Each structure stands twice: as structure tokens, then as C-alpha cells.
Amino acid sequence: MARKFGPGGTCDPDMPSPWQRTHEVKASVTPYSDEFVACLGEVAQYIHDTYGRFPGTFTTFVLPGFVQAVHLDTEFYEMHYRSGAYVDTHAGHLRRWHSDQSA
């Protein structure tokens, strides 16, 4: 909880982010309730007890990120994110792969 909602955490409005309106966006995030945290803990423990690991049904190897290059709404990112939120692959996708269709 502290790593997400505490000082210096992901949702700390004073920490930098890719959003143009960083403070407004982060300040609007509501921290999890104690009841939700307890429920999540119960579910995670059940999965671990049932499958012998967590997560239970897929590999724990997770890629740290991926690139979406399919019909990305670049106007949305330009409106809500800082420059660099998408790469040239995103910007040129429709032109490169769908030049016969109007964008």
C-alpha cells in the first residue's frame, strides 16, 4: 500500500509521470480500503494454497512491458500524455499497414 499510495509511491501526486495533468490524475486515485486489502489477501492466499504458487494458472514470468502498435489512438495520447508516450511505430501504423483505408 505504501509503495502505491504513500509518499514517493506510484499514486503520489508529487511524483512525476507521463500524464500532462499528473497532479490532477494522481490526486483523483482513491486508496484501497482496509476491507479490500483483507479480501485481496484472502484471495491470494487461497490461490497459493490451491495451486502451490501465485499466480496460480499462468507463469510467474511476466514481461515488463510491451509495445502496442495496432490502431493506437495517438490523438488521445497527445491530449492526455507528455511527448514520447508512443513511438514512431505507433504513429505510422495506419499509414504503413492500412494506406488503402481512410484513417
PDB file of N, CA and C in Angstrom:
ATOM      1  N   MET A   1       0.827  -1.188   0.000  1.00  0.00           N
ATOM      2  CA  MET A   1       0.000   0.000   0.000  1.00  0.00           C
ATOM      3  C   MET A   1       0.873   1.254   0.000  1.00  0.00           C
ATOM      4  N   ALA A   2       1.926   1.256   0.819  1.00  0.00           N
ATOM      5  CA  ALA A   2       2.782   2.433   0.900  1.00  0.00           C
ATOM      6  C   ALA A   2       3.504   2.681  -0.419  1.00  0.00           C
ATOM      7  N   ARG A   3       3.930   1.603  -1.108  1.00  0.00           N
ATOM      8  CA  ARG A   3       4.625   1.778  -2.383  1.00  0.00           C
ATOM      9  C   ARG A   3       3.713   2.367  -3.448  1.00  0.00           C
ATOM     10  N   LYS A   4       2.413   2.181  -3.308  1.00  0.00           N
ATOM     11  CA  LYS A   4       1.481   2.713  -4.298  1.00  0.00           C
ATOM     12  C   LYS A   4       0.914   4.065  -3.876  1.00  0.00           C
ATOM     13  N   PHE A   5       0.473   4.173  -2.610  1.00  0.00           N
ATOM     14  CA  PHE A   5      -0.250   5.358  -2.171  1.00  0.00           C
ATOM     15  C   PHE A   5       0.537   6.274  -1.229  1.00  0.00           C
ATOM     16  N   GLY A   6       1.653   5.800  -0.684  1.00  0.00           N
ATOM     17  CA  GLY A   6       2.426   6.594   0.263  1.00  0.00           C
ATOM     18  C   GLY A   6       3.307   7.636  -0.412  1.00  0.00           C
ATOM     19  N   PRO A   7       4.039   8.421   0.398  1.00  0.00           N
ATOM     20  CA  PRO A   7       4.953   9.421  -0.151  1.00  0.00           C
ATOM     21  C   PRO A   7       5.979   8.754  -1.083  1.00  0.00           C
ATOM     22  N   GLY A   8       6.112   9.297  -2.271  1.00  0.00           N
ATOM     23  CA  GLY A   8       7.033   8.730  -3.256  1.00  0.00           C
ATOM     24  C   GLY A   8       6.478   7.537  -3.995  1.00  0.00           C
ATOM     25  N   GLY A   9       5.234   7.149  -3.691  1.00  0.00           N
ATOM     26  CA  GLY A   9       4.612   5.999  -4.332  1.00  0.00           C
ATOM     27  C   GLY A   9       4.076   6.324  -5.720  1.00  0.00           C
ATOM     28  N   THR A  10       3.634   5.301  -6.399  1.00  0.00           N
ATOM     29  CA  THR A  10       3.123   5.439  -7.757  1.00  0.00           C
ATOM     30  C   THR A  10       2.012   6.477  -7.863  1.00  0.00           C
ATOM     31  N   CYS A  11       1.126   6.538  -6.882  1.00  0.00           N
ATOM     32  CA  CYS A  11      -0.020   7.451  -6.939  1.00  0.00           C
ATOM     33  C   CYS A  11       0.205   8.747  -6.172  1.00  0.00           C
ATOM     34  N   ASP A  12       1.432   9.015  -5.730  1.00  0.00           N
ATOM     35  CA  ASP A  12       1.750  10.272  -5.058  1.00  0.00           C
ATOM     36  C   ASP A  12       1.673  11.390  -6.096  1.00  0.00           C
ATOM     37  N   PRO A  13       0.768  12.363  -5.919  1.00  0.00           N
ATOM     38  CA  PRO A  13       0.609  13.433  -6.910  1.00  0.00           C
ATOM     39  C   PRO A  13       1.880  14.235  -7.170  1.00  0.00           C
ATOM     40  N   ASP A  14       2.815  14.218  -6.234  1.00  0.00           N
ATOM     41  CA  ASP A  14       4.037  14.995  -6.410  1.00  0.00           C
ATOM     42  C   ASP A  14       5.133  14.242  -7.166  1.00  0.00           C
ATOM     43  N   MET A  15       4.899  12.982  -7.492  1.00  0.00           N
ATOM     44  CA  MET A  15       5.872  12.201  -8.254  1.00  0.00           C
ATOM     45  C   MET A  15       5.614  12.386  -9.745  1.00  0.00           C
ATOM     46  N   PRO A  16       6.678  12.460 -10.553  1.00  0.00           N
ATOM     47  CA  PRO A  16       6.493  12.652 -11.999  1.00  0.00           C
ATOM     48  C   PRO A  16       5.830  11.448 -12.661  1.00  0.00           C
ATOM     49  N   SER A  17       5.187  11.710 -13.777  1.00  0.00           N
ATOM     50  CA  SER A  17       4.541  10.649 -14.553  1.00  0.00           C
ATOM     51  C   SER A  17       4.428  11.111 -16.002  1.00  0.00           C
ATOM     52  N   PRO A  18       3.978  10.238 -16.901  1.00  0.00           N
ATOM     53  CA  PRO A  18       3.848  10.635 -18.305  1.00  0.00           C
ATOM     54  C   PRO A  18       2.618  11.491 -18.604  1.00  0.00           C
ATOM     55  N   TRP A  19       1.712  11.644 -17.649  1.00  0.00           N
ATOM     56  CA  TRP A  19       0.493  12.406 -17.890  1.00  0.00           C
ATOM     57  C   TRP A  19       0.767  13.896 -17.902  1.00  0.00           C
ATOM     58  N   GLN A  20       0.050  14.629 -18.722  1.00  0.00           N
ATOM     59  CA  GLN A  20       0.174  16.082 -18.742  1.00  0.00           C
ATOM     60  C   GLN A  20      -0.374  16.683 -17.443  1.00  0.00           C
ATOM     61  N   ARG A  21      -1.471  16.144 -16.969  1.00  0.00           N
ATOM     62  CA  ARG A  21      -2.109  16.659 -15.751  1.00  0.00           C
ATOM     63  C   ARG A  21      -1.807  15.703 -14.589  1.00  0.00           C
ATOM     64  N   THR A  22      -0.516  15.451 -14.356  1.00  0.00           N
ATOM     65  CA  THR A  22      -0.071  14.471 -13.372  1.00  0.00           C
ATOM     66  C   THR A  22      -0.728  14.647 -12.017  1.00  0.00           C
ATOM     67  N   HIS A  23      -0.641  15.834 -11.452  1.00  0.00           N
ATOM     68  CA  HIS A  23      -1.155  16.040 -10.100  1.00  0.00           C
ATOM     69  C   HIS A  23      -2.646  15.757 -10.034  1.00  0.00           C
ATOM     70  N   GLU A  24      -3.398  16.267 -11.005  1.00  0.00           N
ATOM     71  CA  GLU A  24      -4.858  16.074 -11.026  1.00  0.00           C
ATOM     72  C   GLU A  24      -5.215  14.599 -11.148  1.00  0.00           C
ATOM     73  N   VAL A  25      -4.542  13.889 -12.042  1.00  0.00           N
ATOM     74  CA  VAL A  25      -4.848  12.473 -12.263  1.00  0.00           C
ATOM     75  C   VAL A  25      -4.530  11.658 -11.008  1.00  0.00           C
ATOM     76  N   LYS A  26      -3.324  11.834 -10.489  1.00  0.00           N
ATOM     77  CA  LYS A  26      -2.927  11.037  -9.323  1.00  0.00           C
ATOM     78  C   LYS A  26      -3.719  11.395  -8.075  1.00  0.00           C
ATOM     79  N   ALA A  27      -4.057  12.673  -7.917  1.00  0.00           N
ATOM     80  CA  ALA A  27      -4.822  13.094  -6.744  1.00  0.00           C
ATOM     81  C   ALA A  27      -6.239  12.520  -6.767  1.00  0.00           C
ATOM     82  N   SER A  28      -6.715  12.102  -7.936  1.00  0.00           N
ATOM     83  CA  SER A  28      -8.073  11.558  -8.035  1.00  0.00           C
ATOM     84  C   SER A  28      -8.148  10.066  -7.691  1.00  0.00           C
ATOM     85  N   VAL A  29      -7.000   9.419  -7.504  1.00  0.00           N
ATOM     86  CA  VAL A  29      -6.976   7.983  -7.203  1.00  0.00           C
ATOM     87  C   VAL A  29      -7.302   7.765  -5.728  1.00  0.00           C
ATOM     88  N   THR A  30      -8.280   6.918  -5.469  1.00  0.00           N
ATOM     89  CA  THR A  30      -8.685   6.615  -4.103  1.00  0.00           C
ATOM     90  C   THR A  30      -7.910   5.407  -3.581  1.00  0.00           C
ATOM     91  N   PRO A  31      -7.231   5.535  -2.438  1.00  0.00           N
ATOM     92  CA  PRO A  31      -6.519   4.375  -1.869  1.00  0.00           C
ATOM     93  C   PRO A  31      -7.482   3.234  -1.556  1.00  0.00           C
ATOM     94  N   TYR A  32      -6.951   2.018  -1.573  1.00  0.00           N
ATOM     95  CA  TYR A  32      -7.770   0.842  -1.273  1.00  0.00           C
ATOM     96  C   TYR A  32      -8.239   0.871   0.176  1.00  0.00           C
ATOM     97  N   SER A  33      -9.436   0.383   0.399  1.00  0.00           N
ATOM     98  CA  SER A  33      -9.962   0.289   1.760  1.00  0.00           C
ATOM     99  C   SER A  33      -9.314  -0.896   2.475  1.00  0.00           C
ATOM    100  N   ASP A  34      -9.324  -0.859   3.793  1.00  0.00           N
ATOM    101  CA  ASP A  34      -8.800  -1.983   4.580  1.00  0.00           C
ATOM    102  C   ASP A  34      -9.544  -3.265   4.248  1.00  0.00           C
ATOM    103  N   GLU A  35     -10.855  -3.151   4.005  1.00  0.00           N
ATOM    104  CA  GLU A  35     -11.672  -4.318   3.655  1.00  0.00           C
ATOM    105  C   GLU A  35     -11.204  -4.923   2.328  1.00  0.00           C
ATOM    106  N   PHE A  36     -10.912  -4.080   1.334  1.00  0.00           N
ATOM    107  CA  PHE A  36     -10.438  -4.564   0.040  1.00  0.00           C
ATOM    108  C   PHE A  36      -9.090  -5.258   0.180  1.00  0.00           C
ATOM    109  N   VAL A  37      -8.172  -4.655   0.948  1.00  0.00           N
ATOM    110  CA  VAL A  37      -6.843  -5.240   1.146  1.00  0.00           C
ATOM    111  C   VAL A  37      -6.968  -6.612   1.820  1.00  0.00           C
ATOM    112  N   ALA A  38      -7.840  -6.722   2.819  1.00  0.00           N
ATOM    113  CA  ALA A  38      -8.043  -8.001   3.507  1.00  0.00           C
ATOM    114  C   ALA A  38      -8.615  -9.040   2.546  1.00  0.00           C
ATOM    115  N   CYS A  39      -9.577  -8.636   1.720  1.00  0.00           N
ATOM    116  CA  CYS A  39     -10.184  -9.547   0.749  1.00  0.00           C
ATOM    117  C   CYS A  39      -9.140 -10.012  -0.264  1.00  0.00           C
ATOM    118  N   LEU A  40      -8.347  -9.092  -0.770  1.00  0.00           N
ATOM    119  CA  LEU A  40      -7.314  -9.440  -1.733  1.00  0.00           C
ATOM    120  C   LEU A  40      -6.317 -10.425  -1.125  1.00  0.00           C
ATOM    121  N   GLY A  41      -5.962 -10.199   0.121  1.00  0.00           N
ATOM    122  CA  GLY A  41      -5.057 -11.122   0.816  1.00  0.00           C
ATOM    123  C   GLY A  41      -5.648 -12.523   0.932  1.00  0.00           C
ATOM    124  N   GLU A  42      -6.935 -12.603   1.248  1.00  0.00           N
ATOM    125  CA  GLU A  42      -7.609 -13.906   1.345  1.00  0.00           C
ATOM    126  C   GLU A  42      -7.613 -14.628   0.002  1.00  0.00           C
ATOM    127  N   VAL A  43      -7.925 -13.901  -1.059  1.00  0.00           N
ATOM    128  CA  VAL A  43      -7.963 -14.494  -2.395  1.00  0.00           C
ATOM    129  C   VAL A  43      -6.571 -14.973  -2.798  1.00  0.00           C
ATOM    130  N   ALA A  44      -5.560 -14.143  -2.571  1.00  0.00           N
ATOM    131  CA  ALA A  44      -4.187 -14.522  -2.926  1.00  0.00           C
ATOM    132  C   ALA A  44      -3.747 -15.761  -2.148  1.00  0.00           C
ATOM    133  N   GLN A  45      -4.083 -15.823  -0.872  1.00  0.00           N
ATOM    134  CA  GLN A  45      -3.710 -16.983  -0.063  1.00  0.00           C
ATOM    135  C   GLN A  45      -4.419 -18.243  -0.542  1.00  0.00           C
ATOM    136  N   TYR A  46      -5.702 -18.112  -0.900  1.00  0.00           N
ATOM    137  CA  TYR A  46      -6.458 -19.254  -1.438  1.00  0.00           C
ATOM    138  C   TYR A  46      -5.797 -19.775  -2.718  1.00  0.00           C
ATOM    139  N   ILE A  47      -5.425 -18.868  -3.615  1.00  0.00           N
ATOM    140  CA  ILE A  47      -4.789 -19.282  -4.870  1.00  0.00           C
ATOM    141  C   ILE A  47      -3.469 -19.985  -4.573  1.00  0.00           C
ATOM    142  N   HIS A  48      -2.681 -19.432  -3.659  1.00  0.00           N
ATOM    143  CA  HIS A  48      -1.403 -20.060  -3.313  1.00  0.00           C
ATOM    144  C   HIS A  48      -1.622 -21.435  -2.690  1.00  0.00           C
ATOM    145  N   ASP A  49      -2.568 -21.541  -1.773  1.00  0.00           N
ATOM    146  CA  ASP A  49      -2.851 -22.834  -1.126  1.00  0.00           C
ATOM    147  C   ASP A  49      -3.370 -23.861  -2.121  1.00  0.00           C
ATOM    148  N   THR A  50      -4.180 -23.420  -3.078  1.00  0.00           N
ATOM    149  CA  THR A  50      -4.794 -24.327  -4.053  1.00  0.00           C
ATOM    150  C   THR A  50      -3.811 -24.788  -5.118  1.00  0.00           C
ATOM    151  N   TYR A  51      -3.007 -23.855  -5.659  1.00  0.00           N
ATOM    152  CA  TYR A  51      -2.120 -24.162  -6.776  1.00  0.00           C
ATOM    153  C   TYR A  51      -0.648 -24.283  -6.388  1.00  0.00           C
ATOM    154  N   GLY A  52      -0.326 -23.953  -5.142  1.00  0.00           N
ATOM    155  CA  GLY A  52       1.054 -24.046  -4.698  1.00  0.00           C
ATOM    156  C   GLY A  52       1.937 -22.914  -5.188  1.00  0.00           C
ATOM    157  N   ARG A  53       1.344 -21.909  -5.759  1.00  0.00           N
ATOM    158  CA  ARG A  53       2.085 -20.745  -6.237  1.00  0.00           C
ATOM    159  C   ARG A  53       1.117 -19.606  -6.503  1.00  0.00           C
ATOM    160  N   PHE A  54       1.687 -18.420  -6.693  1.00  0.00           N
ATOM    161  CA  PHE A  54       0.882 -17.256  -7.035  1.00  0.00           C
ATOM    162  C   PHE A  54       1.646 -16.462  -8.082  1.00  0.00           C
ATOM    163  N   PRO A  55       1.033 -16.157  -9.212  1.00  0.00           N
ATOM    164  CA  PRO A  55      -0.317 -16.527  -9.629  1.00  0.00           C
ATOM    165  C   PRO A  55      -0.430 -18.028  -9.871  1.00  0.00           C
ATOM    166  N   GLY A  56      -1.630 -18.512  -9.876  1.00  0.00           N
ATOM    167  CA  GLY A  56      -1.839 -19.950  -9.884  1.00  0.00           C
ATOM    168  C   GLY A  56      -1.951 -20.619 -11.233  1.00  0.00           C
ATOM    169  N   THR A  57      -2.432 -19.942 -12.261  1.00  0.00           N
ATOM    170  CA  THR A  57      -2.738 -20.635 -13.510  1.00  0.00           C
ATOM    171  C   THR A  57      -1.907 -20.199 -14.701  1.00  0.00           C
ATOM    172  N   PHE A  58      -0.972 -19.291 -14.501  1.00  0.00           N
ATOM    173  CA  PHE A  58      -0.086 -18.921 -15.599  1.00  0.00           C
ATOM    174  C   PHE A  58       1.301 -18.661 -15.044  1.00  0.00           C
ATOM    175  N   THR A  59       2.257 -18.617 -15.924  1.00  0.00           N
ATOM    176  CA  THR A  59       3.637 -18.483 -15.499  1.00  0.00           C
ATOM    177  C   THR A  59       3.871 -17.207 -14.702  1.00  0.00           C
ATOM    178  N   THR A  60       4.779 -17.284 -13.762  1.00  0.00           N
ATOM    179  CA  THR A  60       5.116 -16.102 -12.981  1.00  0.00           C
ATOM    180  C   THR A  60       6.109 -15.220 -13.722  1.00  0.00           C
ATOM    181  N   PHE A  61       6.605 -15.690 -14.877  1.00  0.00           N
ATOM    182  CA  PHE A  61       7.475 -14.876 -15.709  1.00  0.00           C
ATOM    183  C   PHE A  61       6.601 -13.878 -16.441  1.00  0.00           C
ATOM    184  N   VAL A  62       6.789 -12.621 -16.168  1.00  0.00           N
ATOM    185  CA  VAL A  62       5.965 -11.587 -16.776  1.00  0.00           C
ATOM    186  C   VAL A  62       6.883 -10.606 -17.502  1.00  0.00           C
ATOM    187  N   LEU A  63       6.548 -10.299 -18.735  1.00  0.00           N
ATOM    188  CA  LEU A  63       7.314  -9.307 -19.463  1.00  0.00           C
ATOM    189  C   LEU A  63       7.082  -7.946 -18.823  1.00  0.00           C
ATOM    190  N   PRO A  64       8.123  -7.146 -18.671  1.00  0.00           N
ATOM    191  CA  PRO A  64       7.944  -5.857 -18.008  1.00  0.00           C
ATOM    192  C   PRO A  64       7.143  -4.848 -18.818  1.00  0.00           C
ATOM    193  N   GLY A  65       6.938  -5.110 -20.077  1.00  0.00           N
ATOM    194  CA  GLY A  65       6.165  -4.185 -20.887  1.00  0.00           C
ATOM    195  C   GLY A  65       5.989  -4.739 -22.282  1.00  0.00           C
ATOM    196  N   PHE A  66       5.223  -4.054 -23.078  1.00  0.00           N
ATOM    197  CA  PHE A  66       5.014  -4.463 -24.459  1.00  0.00           C
ATOM    198  C   PHE A  66       4.718  -3.217 -25.271  1.00  0.00           C
ATOM    199  N   VAL A  67       4.796  -3.353 -26.570  1.00  0.00           N
ATOM    200  CA  VAL A  67       4.500  -2.233 -27.442  1.00  0.00           C
ATOM    201  C   VAL A  67       3.221  -2.536 -28.193  1.00  0.00           C
ATOM    202  N   GLN A  68       2.256  -1.661 -28.079  1.00  0.00           N
ATOM    203  CA  GLN A  68       1.028  -1.799 -28.828  1.00  0.00           C
ATOM    204  C   GLN A  68       1.193  -0.982 -30.094  1.00  0.00           C
ATOM    205  N   ALA A  69       1.070  -1.637 -31.234  1.00  0.00           N
ATOM    206  CA  ALA A  69       1.239  -0.923 -32.497  1.00  0.00           C
ATOM    207  C   ALA A  69       0.057  -1.180 -33.413  1.00  0.00           C
ATOM    208  N   VAL A  70      -1.100  -1.334 -32.844  1.00  0.00           N
ATOM    209  CA  VAL A  70      -2.281  -1.650 -33.633  1.00  0.00           C
ATOM    210  C   VAL A  70      -3.354  -0.597 -33.375  1.00  0.00           C
ATOM    211  N   HIS A  71      -3.556   0.276 -34.326  1.00  0.00           N
ATOM    212  CA  HIS A  71      -4.640   1.257 -34.278  1.00  0.00           C
ATOM    213  C   HIS A  71      -4.643   2.080 -32.988  1.00  0.00           C
ATOM    214  N   LEU A  72      -3.482   2.502 -32.552  1.00  0.00           N
ATOM    215  CA  LEU A  72      -3.377   3.316 -31.355  1.00  0.00           C
ATOM    216  C   LEU A  72      -3.992   4.692 -31.611  1.00  0.00           C
ATOM    217  N   ASP A  73      -4.778   5.159 -30.694  1.00  0.00           N
ATOM    218  CA  ASP A  73      -5.410   6.472 -30.819  1.00  0.00           C
ATOM    219  C   ASP A  73      -4.395   7.527 -30.376  1.00  0.00           C
ATOM    220  N   THR A  74      -3.538   7.938 -31.313  1.00  0.00           N
ATOM    221  CA  THR A  74      -2.472   8.876 -30.976  1.00  0.00           C
ATOM    222  C   THR A  74      -3.011  10.220 -30.497  1.00  0.00           C
ATOM    223  N   GLU A  75      -4.169  10.629 -30.973  1.00  0.00           N
ATOM    224  CA  GLU A  75      -4.747  11.894 -30.524  1.00  0.00           C
ATOM    225  C   GLU A  75      -5.057  11.858 -29.021  1.00  0.00           C
ATOM    226  N   PHE A  76      -5.501  10.705 -28.535  1.00  0.00           N
ATOM    227  CA  PHE A  76      -5.761  10.552 -27.107  1.00  0.00           C
ATOM    228  C   PHE A  76      -4.474  10.749 -26.311  1.00  0.00           C
ATOM    229  N   TYR A  77      -3.401  10.094 -26.763  1.00  0.00           N
ATOM    230  CA  TYR A  77      -2.132  10.208 -26.058  1.00  0.00           C
ATOM    231  C   TYR A  77      -1.573  11.625 -26.135  1.00  0.00           C
ATOM    232  N   GLU A  78      -1.744  12.282 -27.262  1.00  0.00           N
ATOM    233  CA  GLU A  78      -1.268  13.656 -27.390  1.00  0.00           C
ATOM    234  C   GLU A  78      -2.042  14.598 -26.475  1.00  0.00           C
ATOM    235  N   MET A  79      -3.313  14.290 -26.229  1.00  0.00           N
ATOM    236  CA  MET A  79      -4.145  15.125 -25.375  1.00  0.00           C
ATOM    237  C   MET A  79      -3.830  14.901 -23.894  1.00  0.00           C
ATOM    238  N   HIS A  80      -3.590  13.639 -23.496  1.00  0.00           N
ATOM    239  CA  HIS A  80      -3.505  13.302 -22.071  1.00  0.00           C
ATOM    240  C   HIS A  80      -2.103  12.971 -21.568  1.00  0.00           C
ATOM    241  N   TYR A  81      -1.150  12.729 -22.454  1.00  0.00           N
ATOM    242  CA  TYR A  81       0.193  12.331 -22.043  1.00  0.00           C
ATOM    243  C   TYR A  81       1.222  13.323 -22.545  1.00  0.00           C
ATOM    244  N   ARG A  82       2.395  13.256 -21.959  1.00  0.00           N
ATOM    245  CA  ARG A  82       3.502  14.087 -22.423  1.00  0.00           C
ATOM    246  C   ARG A  82       4.084  13.491 -23.692  1.00  0.00           C
ATOM    247  N   SER A  83       4.861  14.294 -24.395  1.00  0.00           N
ATOM    248  CA  SER A  83       5.531  13.852 -25.613  1.00  0.00           C
ATOM    249  C   SER A  83       6.367  12.606 -25.328  1.00  0.00           C
ATOM    250  N   GLY A  84       6.339  11.661 -26.247  1.00  0.00           N
ATOM    251  CA  GLY A  84       7.114  10.433 -26.090  1.00  0.00           C
ATOM    252  C   GLY A  84       6.321   9.264 -25.534  1.00  0.00           C
ATOM    253  N   ALA A  85       5.010   9.432 -25.347  1.00  0.00           N
ATOM    254  CA  ALA A  85       4.186   8.352 -24.796  1.00  0.00           C
ATOM    255  C   ALA A  85       4.001   7.214 -25.794  1.00  0.00           C
ATOM    256  N   TYR A  86       4.234   7.488 -27.060  1.00  0.00           N
ATOM    257  CA  TYR A  86       4.206   6.436 -28.069  1.00  0.00           C
ATOM    258  C   TYR A  86       5.371   6.651 -29.025  1.00  0.00           C
ATOM    259  N   VAL A  87       5.720   5.604 -29.743  1.00  0.00           N
ATOM    260  CA  VAL A  87       6.886   5.662 -30.624  1.00  0.00           C
ATOM    261  C   VAL A  87       6.445   5.808 -32.078  1.00  0.00           C
ATOM    262  N   ASP A  88       7.412   5.997 -32.971  1.00  0.00           N
ATOM    263  CA  ASP A  88       7.107   6.173 -34.394  1.00  0.00           C
ATOM    264  C   ASP A  88       6.310   5.002 -34.966  1.00  0.00           C
ATOM    265  N   THR A  89       6.526   3.807 -34.422  1.00  0.00           N
ATOM    266  CA  THR A  89       5.762   2.638 -34.881  1.00  0.00           C
ATOM    267  C   THR A  89       4.272   2.878 -34.705  1.00  0.00           C
ATOM    268  N   HIS A  90       3.918   3.450 -33.573  1.00  0.00           N
ATOM    269  CA  HIS A  90       2.512   3.758 -33.320  1.00  0.00           C
ATOM    270  C   HIS A  90       2.010   4.810 -34.304  1.00  0.00           C
ATOM    271  N   ALA A  91       2.772   5.875 -34.438  1.00  0.00           N
ATOM    272  CA  ALA A  91       2.344   6.989 -35.274  1.00  0.00           C
ATOM    273  C   ALA A  91       2.162   6.579 -36.731  1.00  0.00           C
ATOM    274  N   GLY A  92       3.013   5.674 -37.220  1.00  0.00           N
ATOM    275  CA  GLY A  92       2.955   5.302 -38.626  1.00  0.00           C
ATOM    276  C   GLY A  92       2.170   4.059 -38.950  1.00  0.00           C
ATOM    277  N   HIS A  93       1.557   3.445 -37.945  1.00  0.00           N
ATOM    278  CA  HIS A  93       0.888   2.158 -38.175  1.00  0.00           C
ATOM    279  C   HIS A  93      -0.201   2.228 -39.247  1.00  0.00           C
ATOM    280  N   LEU A  94      -1.152   3.127 -39.090  1.00  0.00           N
ATOM    281  CA  LEU A  94      -2.259   3.186 -40.052  1.00  0.00           C
ATOM    282  C   LEU A  94      -1.755   3.502 -41.457  1.00  0.00           C
ATOM    283  N   ARG A  95      -0.829   4.459 -41.550  1.00  0.00           N
ATOM    284  CA  ARG A  95      -0.285   4.832 -42.859  1.00  0.00           C
ATOM    285  C   ARG A  95       0.453   3.651 -43.504  1.00  0.00           C
ATOM    286  N   ARG A  96       1.221   2.939 -42.706  1.00  0.00           N
ATOM    287  CA  ARG A  96       2.039   1.850 -43.247  1.00  0.00           C
ATOM    288  C   ARG A  96       1.222   0.616 -43.606  1.00  0.00           C
ATOM    289  N   TRP A  97       0.311   0.224 -42.735  1.00  0.00           N
ATOM    290  CA  TRP A  97      -0.387  -1.055 -42.906  1.00  0.00           C
ATOM    291  C   TRP A  97      -1.784  -0.919 -43.480  1.00  0.00           C
ATOM    292  N   HIS A  98      -2.341   0.249 -43.460  1.00  0.00           N
ATOM    293  CA  HIS A  98      -3.713   0.429 -43.927  1.00  0.00           C
ATOM    294  C   HIS A  98      -3.831   1.644 -44.840  1.00  0.00           C
ATOM    295  N   SER A  99      -2.861   1.857 -45.694  1.00  0.00           N
ATOM    296  CA  SER A  99      -2.852   3.044 -46.550  1.00  0.00           C
ATOM    297  C   SER A  99      -4.028   3.070 -47.533  1.00  0.00           C
ATOM    298  N   ASP A 100      -4.630   1.910 -47.759  1.00  0.00           N
ATOM    299  CA  ASP A 100      -5.770   1.851 -48.670  1.00  0.00           C
ATOM    300  C   ASP A 100      -7.085   2.259 -47.995  1.00  0.00           C
ATOM    301  N   GLN A 101      -7.037   2.482 -46.662  1.00  0.00           N
ATOM    302  CA  GLN A 101      -8.235   2.869 -45.912  1.00  0.00           C
ATOM    303  C   GLN A 101      -8.052   4.297 -45.428  1.00  0.00           C
ATOM    304  N   SER A 102      -9.126   5.015 -45.307  1.00  0.00           N
ATOM    305  CA  SER A 102      -9.013   6.357 -44.754  1.00  0.00           C
ATOM    306  C   SER A 102      -8.817   6.245 -43.248  1.00  0.00           C
ATOM    307  N   ALA A 103      -7.955   7.041 -42.718  1.00  0.00           N
ATOM    308  CA  ALA A 103      -7.629   6.983 -41.276  1.00  0.00           C
ATOM    309  C   ALA A 103      -8.667   7.700 -40.457  1.00  0.00           C
TER     310      ALA A 103
END
